[in-house]
C-alpha cells in the first residue's frame, strides 16, 4: 500500500495524533531497514525500504525495539544499517547491537525513562538460535541489566518479544522471565 500510494506516512495517518500526544512513545520495529533492493520478498523474510522511516518519524515515535525474530532477516548488514539509519533520523533504538546491557534512557519533562528490549530468538526459526547482536530474553541477563539500569531512571520499561505465535496466553517460561524483570525493578 505504501508503494502504491508512494506515501511512507500512509500507515500512520490515522494514529499519528494519538502517538504524538504522549510524553514518550515506544514501538517494536519488526523489520530491519536495508538500502539494497528488493524491498518486498517472498515468505516471512522482512526488509523495509529506508524511506519508510519517514512514516515512523511522522507518527512521533521516540524509541523503537529492534529485538525481535526478524532482527537478522537481512544479516548483520541489516542490523548495522538499521541502527545507523534510525540514529540519522533522531530515533533511538534498543535491543540490538553491542550495547544490550546498557539499554537506553530518554528524558522527557524531567522524568528519566529507561528501556531494555529482548527477543526469545535472533532469527525467524521458532526460538532455536541466538546471536550477540540481538539482546536475548534470558533470566540472569535481564536481572543484571535491569538491576544496573534501574538506579539511573525514574521508570524502567522492559520490552520483550516472546511466546508462541498464534497463542493467546503466555507459556510458563515467559511468565517466569516477565516476573524476573519485575523483581529486578521493571515498572512496566
XYZ file of C-alpha atoms in Angstrom:
188
model
C 0.000 0.000 0.000
C 2.899 2.376 0.792
C 4.457 1.708 -2.617
C 1.134 2.006 -4.469
C 0.390 5.352 -2.806
C 4.022 6.492 -2.896
C 3.421 7.678 0.668
C 5.636 6.397 3.520
C 3.430 8.066 6.155
C 0.277 6.295 4.949
C 0.128 3.636 7.729
C 0.248 6.301 10.422
C -2.126 8.968 9.123
C -4.990 7.947 11.405
C -2.934 7.325 14.549
C -0.153 9.922 14.493
C -2.070 12.469 16.591
C -2.557 9.905 19.372
C 1.104 8.841 19.307
C 2.402 12.411 19.230
C 0.186 13.344 22.186
C 2.107 11.211 24.713
C 5.344 12.055 26.501
C 7.276 9.001 25.285
C 6.176 6.665 22.531
C 7.681 3.218 22.072
C 7.132 0.521 19.439
C 8.613 -2.720 18.173
C 10.299 -2.302 14.788
C 9.548 -5.714 13.322
C 11.544 -5.178 10.145
C 15.145 -4.168 9.526
C 15.933 -1.464 7.004
C 18.436 -2.031 4.228
C 19.343 0.108 1.252
C 19.650 -2.742 -1.234
C 16.561 -3.876 -3.189
C 14.332 -5.775 -3.476
C 12.313 -4.470 -0.544
C 9.475 -6.973 -0.821
C 10.432 -10.627 -0.579
C 8.663 -13.963 -0.579
C 7.817 -15.596 2.735
C 8.472 -14.259 6.182
C 11.777 -12.524 5.430
C 11.418 -8.846 6.215
C 13.207 -5.786 4.828
C 11.863 -2.246 4.852
C 12.604 0.437 2.316
C 14.731 3.055 4.121
C 12.393 5.892 3.101
C 9.605 4.358 5.210
C 11.420 5.738 8.256
C 9.603 8.965 7.319
C 6.358 7.354 8.489
C 7.864 6.432 11.845
C 9.109 9.996 12.295
C 5.757 11.427 11.184
C 3.958 9.230 13.711
C 6.060 10.664 16.518
C 7.809 7.586 17.875
C 10.729 8.256 20.223
C 12.236 4.816 20.736
C 11.995 1.514 18.882
C 12.832 -2.024 19.901
C 14.928 -3.831 17.334
C 14.959 -7.034 19.408
C 12.779 -9.497 17.562
C 12.814 -12.638 15.475
C 13.210 -10.630 12.254
C 16.202 -8.625 13.500
C 18.658 -10.661 11.442
C 16.461 -11.150 8.368
C 18.958 -9.017 6.432
C 22.008 -10.288 8.284
C 24.469 -8.175 10.207
C 24.467 -5.587 7.438
C 20.742 -5.105 8.049
C 21.221 -4.522 11.777
C 24.116 -2.132 11.220
C 22.224 -0.200 8.573
C 19.032 -0.109 10.663
C 20.772 1.234 13.774
C 22.605 3.925 11.795
C 19.502 4.818 9.779
C 17.402 5.254 12.917
C 20.114 7.346 14.601
C 20.443 9.501 11.463
C 16.706 10.236 11.818
C 16.918 11.023 15.555
C 15.196 7.796 16.549
C 16.518 5.775 19.470
C 16.902 2.019 19.055
C 17.153 -0.519 21.860
C 17.520 -4.277 21.786
C 20.228 -4.895 19.215
C 23.840 -4.004 18.700
C 26.583 -4.445 21.236
C 25.061 -2.276 23.994
C 22.303 -4.609 25.218
C 23.185 -4.427 28.937
C 23.175 -0.618 28.975
C 19.721 -0.150 27.493
C 18.637 3.378 26.595
C 17.462 6.352 28.623
C 15.105 9.048 27.371
C 14.343 12.102 29.474
C 11.058 13.940 28.978
C 9.608 16.629 31.230
C 12.308 15.978 33.809
C 11.464 12.263 34.035
C 14.007 9.621 33.032
C 12.611 6.561 31.266
C 14.921 3.562 30.935
C 14.346 0.968 28.227
C 15.594 -2.577 27.808
C 14.429 -4.842 24.978
C 14.894 -8.547 24.322
C 13.836 -11.302 21.961
C 13.442 -15.028 22.500
C 15.363 -15.578 19.276
C 17.564 -13.645 16.871
C 16.359 -15.499 13.798
C 12.957 -16.397 12.424
C 13.462 -20.019 13.441
C 10.983 -20.536 16.267
C 13.466 -19.706 19.005
C 16.327 -22.058 18.222
C 19.213 -19.613 17.628
C 20.513 -16.565 19.431
C 23.065 -14.017 18.298
C 25.023 -11.477 20.355
C 23.654 -8.645 18.199
C 20.073 -9.283 19.387
C 19.506 -8.889 23.133
C 18.498 -12.328 24.366
C 15.485 -12.922 26.643
C 17.308 -14.815 29.389
C 16.619 -14.586 33.126
C 20.069 -13.793 34.533
C 20.783 -11.296 31.729
C 17.506 -9.467 32.322
C 18.146 -9.320 36.052
C 21.690 -7.970 35.576
C 20.617 -5.374 33.013
C 17.564 -4.181 34.947
C 19.470 -4.010 38.233
C 22.183 -1.929 36.521
C 19.779 0.489 34.774
C 17.090 0.936 37.453
C 19.069 3.313 39.745
C 19.677 5.668 36.797
C 15.997 6.183 35.875
C 12.607 7.088 37.306
C 10.761 4.407 35.315
C 12.164 1.216 33.838
C 10.408 -0.357 30.850
C 11.425 -3.874 29.803
C 10.129 -4.986 26.423
C 10.346 -8.482 25.081
C 9.200 -10.339 22.040
C 8.471 -13.809 23.286
C 5.909 -16.559 23.389
C 4.455 -18.830 20.773
C 2.913 -17.313 17.674
C -0.865 -17.501 17.443
C -1.228 -18.380 21.146
C -3.340 -16.056 23.291
C -1.707 -16.836 26.643
C 1.972 -16.812 27.680
C 3.717 -20.061 28.477
C 5.230 -20.728 31.905
C 8.770 -19.857 30.796
C 7.707 -16.389 29.680
C 5.756 -15.812 32.888
C 8.930 -16.634 34.857
C 11.022 -14.286 32.711
C 8.498 -11.436 32.983
C 8.431 -11.836 36.763
C 12.239 -11.796 36.806
C 12.141 -8.412 35.057
C 9.604 -7.098 37.585
C 11.602 -8.467 40.520
C 14.709 -6.727 39.139
C 12.919 -3.362 39.109
C 10.889 -3.108 35.905
C 7.962 -0.725 36.320
C 6.388 -1.794 33.038
